[in-house]
Amino acid sequence: CDDDGNPIPRPITVGSAMRRIVGRFPAAQLKQDFARILGQLRQLGIAVDSGIEVAYHTVCTAMAAYEAELDGEEQAGVSPWALQVDFTDGFTRAKRARGFRACQQLFPSWLTYMHFCYNGTGRLWIVHGGKLVRTISNVEGFWQGDAIGGHSFCMAIVDFMDHIRAKFQPHTALDRSVDTLDRGKASHAWIIDDLTAMCQDQHVVEVASTIVM
């Protein structure tokens, strides 16, 4: 939406039917590898069965745990928060070089196909009224409608997702045996380019700063 709240059209590149069909094969072949590696980073939108449902229950469980921790402090204006963060044009702004580097390190058998798909300049044709009105060159980013677009985007931000995991330490964020004054911890879940982080309100600024900076 623009500053006035009016919707702005956002093109999503999907590619040819053949590319979409062919791309499903490597995605299926490496599904378990992606689920194992990305799942460790709380990325539930790629290759994880029922990932959206898992993310939903992750949020609900964390919020319930934080509310129980408050022990009646809600009346004093203290409450848990769920911060929702979405990349602005994340797919089109992702750096291909980072995606290639992560692919070589984590999924080397996929690198040749990924290069075939994204190692070049793409073209986006804008058609209005049956006429071509503009052609835009695309040398960065990934196609959101591509069968491997989500996988490629996640590889491009894998270092950032690992940074978030290291900062938030989600495996101990809800562990009451751990010192709760150890700030910056938060439970979180990714659905591709959407991040939800749960924390107590007194830690919102620090958690948000970790994401933005």
C-alpha positions in Angstrom: 0.0 0.0 0.0 1.0 3.6 -0.6 1.2 6.3 2.1 -2.6 6.8 1.8 -3.3 3.1 2.3 -4.2 2.4 -1.3 -3.1 -0.9 -2.7 -0.2 -0.9 -5.1 0.2 -3.7 -7.7 3.2 -5.9 -7.0 4.3 -8.1 -9.9 5.3 -11.7 -9.1 7.5 -13.5 -11.6 6.4 -17.1 -12.1 8.3 -18.1 -15.2 7.3 -20.6 -17.9 5.2 -23.6 -17.2 8.1 -25.9 -18.1 10.4 -24.2 -15.6 7.8 -24.4 -12.9 7.3 -28.1 -13.6 11.0 -29.0 -13.8 11.9 -27.0 -10.7 9.7 -29.3 -8.6 12.0 -32.3 -9.2 15.2 -30.9 -7.4 12.9 -29.4 -4.7 11.4 -32.8 -4.0 14.8 -34.6 -4.2 16.4 -32.3 -1.5 13.2 -31.8 0.5 14.6 -33.7 3.6 17.9 -31.8 3.4 16.2 -28.4 3.3 13.8 -29.4 6.1 16.7 -30.5 8.3 18.9 -27.5 7.8 16.3 -24.7 7.5 14.3 -26.3 10.3 17.2 -25.7 12.7 16.9 -22.0 11.8 13.2 -22.0 12.6 12.4 -21.6 8.9 9.2 -23.5 8.6 8.0 -22.2 5.2 10.2 -24.4 3.1 10.1 -28.3 2.9 8.7 -28.6 6.4 5.4 -30.6 6.4 2.5 -28.5 7.8 5.0 -25.7 8.4 2.4 -23.0 8.7 0.6 -25.0 11.3 3.8 -25.6 13.2 4.5 -21.9 13.1 1.0 -21.1 14.4 1.4 -23.5 17.3 4.9 -22.1 18.0 3.4 -18.6 18.4 0.5 -19.8 20.5 2.8 -21.9 22.8 5.2 -19.0 23.3 2.5 -16.5 24.0 0.8 -18.8 26.5 4.1 -19.5 28.2 4.9 -15.7 28.5 1.4 -15.0 29.8 1.8 -17.7 32.5 5.1 -16.2 33.5 3.5 -12.8 34.2 1.5 -14.3 37.0 -1.2 -11.5 37.0 1.0 -8.6 35.9 -1.2 -8.0 32.9 -3.2 -5.6 35.0 -0.2 -3.5 35.5 0.2 -3.0 31.8 2.7 -5.8 31.2 2.0 -8.2 28.4 3.8 -10.5 25.9 4.3 -9.2 22.4 4.3 -10.9 19.0 6.4 -8.9 16.5 5.6 -9.6 12.9 8.3 -8.6 10.4 8.0 -8.8 6.6 10.8 -8.0 4.1 9.9 -5.2 1.7 10.2 -6.7 -1.7 12.4 -9.4 -0.1 12.5 -11.8 -3.1 13.5 -9.1 -5.7 16.1 -7.5 -3.4 17.8 -10.7 -2.2 21.4 -11.0 -3.3 22.0 -13.8 -5.7 25.7 -14.1 -4.8 24.8 -14.9 -1.2 22.3 -17.5 -2.3 24.9 -19.1 -4.6 27.5 -19.1 -1.8 25.1 -20.7 0.7 24.0 -23.3 -1.9 27.6 -24.3 -2.5 28.1 -24.8 1.2 24.9 -26.4 2.1 23.4 -28.0 -1.0 26.2 -28.4 -3.5 24.3 -30.8 -5.7 21.8 -28.1 -6.4 24.3 -25.4 -7.4 24.4 -26.2 -11.2 20.6 -26.0 -11.5 20.5 -22.8 -9.4 23.1 -21.2 -11.6 21.1 -22.3 -14.7 18.0 -20.5 -13.4 19.5 -17.4 -11.9 23.0 -16.8 -13.3 21.9 -14.2 -15.9 19.6 -11.3 -16.6 15.9 -11.9 -16.5 13.2 -9.8 -18.3 9.9 -8.7 -16.8 7.4 -7.6 -19.5 4.7 -5.3 -18.3 1.6 -5.5 -20.5 -1.4 -3.2 -20.3 -4.4 -3.2 -22.6 -2.9 -6.0 -24.6 0.2 -3.9 -25.4 3.8 -4.1 -24.1 4.4 -0.9 -22.1 7.6 -1.6 -20.4 10.5 -4.1 -20.1 12.5 -4.3 -16.8 15.8 -6.1 -16.5 16.3 -8.3 -13.5 19.8 -9.1 -12.4 19.2 -9.6 -8.6 16.7 -11.4 -6.5 14.6 -14.5 -7.1 11.3 -15.3 -8.5 8.6 -15.6 -5.9 6.5 -17.8 -8.2 9.4 -20.1 -9.1 9.4 -23.7 -7.8 12.8 -23.0 -6.2 12.3 -19.3 -5.6 11.5 -19.7 -1.9 14.5 -22.1 -1.4 16.8 -19.7 -3.2 15.6 -16.7 -1.1 16.1 -18.6 2.1 19.7 -19.5 1.0 20.3 -15.8 0.4 19.3 -14.9 4.0 20.6 -18.0 5.7 23.3 -16.1 7.5 20.8 -13.6 8.8 18.5 -16.4 10.0 21.5 -18.0 11.8 22.3 -14.6 13.3 18.7 -14.3 14.6 18.8 -17.8 16.0 22.1 -17.1 17.8 20.7 -13.8 19.3 17.3 -15.1 20.3 18.4 -18.5 21.5 14.9 -19.9 21.0 15.8 -23.2 22.6 16.1 -21.5 26.0 13.7 -18.6 25.5 10.9 -20.4 27.3 13.1 -22.4 29.7 12.3 -21.0 33.2 15.4 -22.7 34.6 17.5 -20.2 32.6 18.1 -16.8 34.1 15.1 -14.7 32.7 17.2 -11.6 33.0 19.4 -12.8 30.2 17.9 -10.3 27.7 17.4 -10.5 24.0 16.0 -14.1 24.0 12.8 -14.7 22.1 10.9 -17.6 20.6 10.4 -17.1 16.8 9.3 -18.7 13.6 9.9 -18.0 9.9 7.5 -18.5 7.0 9.9 -17.8 4.1 10.2 -14.0 4.3 7.8 -13.5 7.2 9.3 -13.5 10.7 7.3 -13.6 14.0 9.1 -13.1 17.3 7.5 -13.5 20.7 8.8 -11.8 23.8 7.8 -9.9 27.0 7.0 -6.2 26.4 10.1 -5.0 28.4 12.3 -6.7 25.8 10.5 -5.5 22.6 13.0 -2.8 21.8 16.0 -5.1 22.1 14.4 -7.9 20.1 13.3 -5.4 17.4 16.8 -3.9 17.3 18.3 -7.3 16.7 16.1 -7.8 13.7 16.5 -4.4 12.2 20.2 -3.7 12.8 
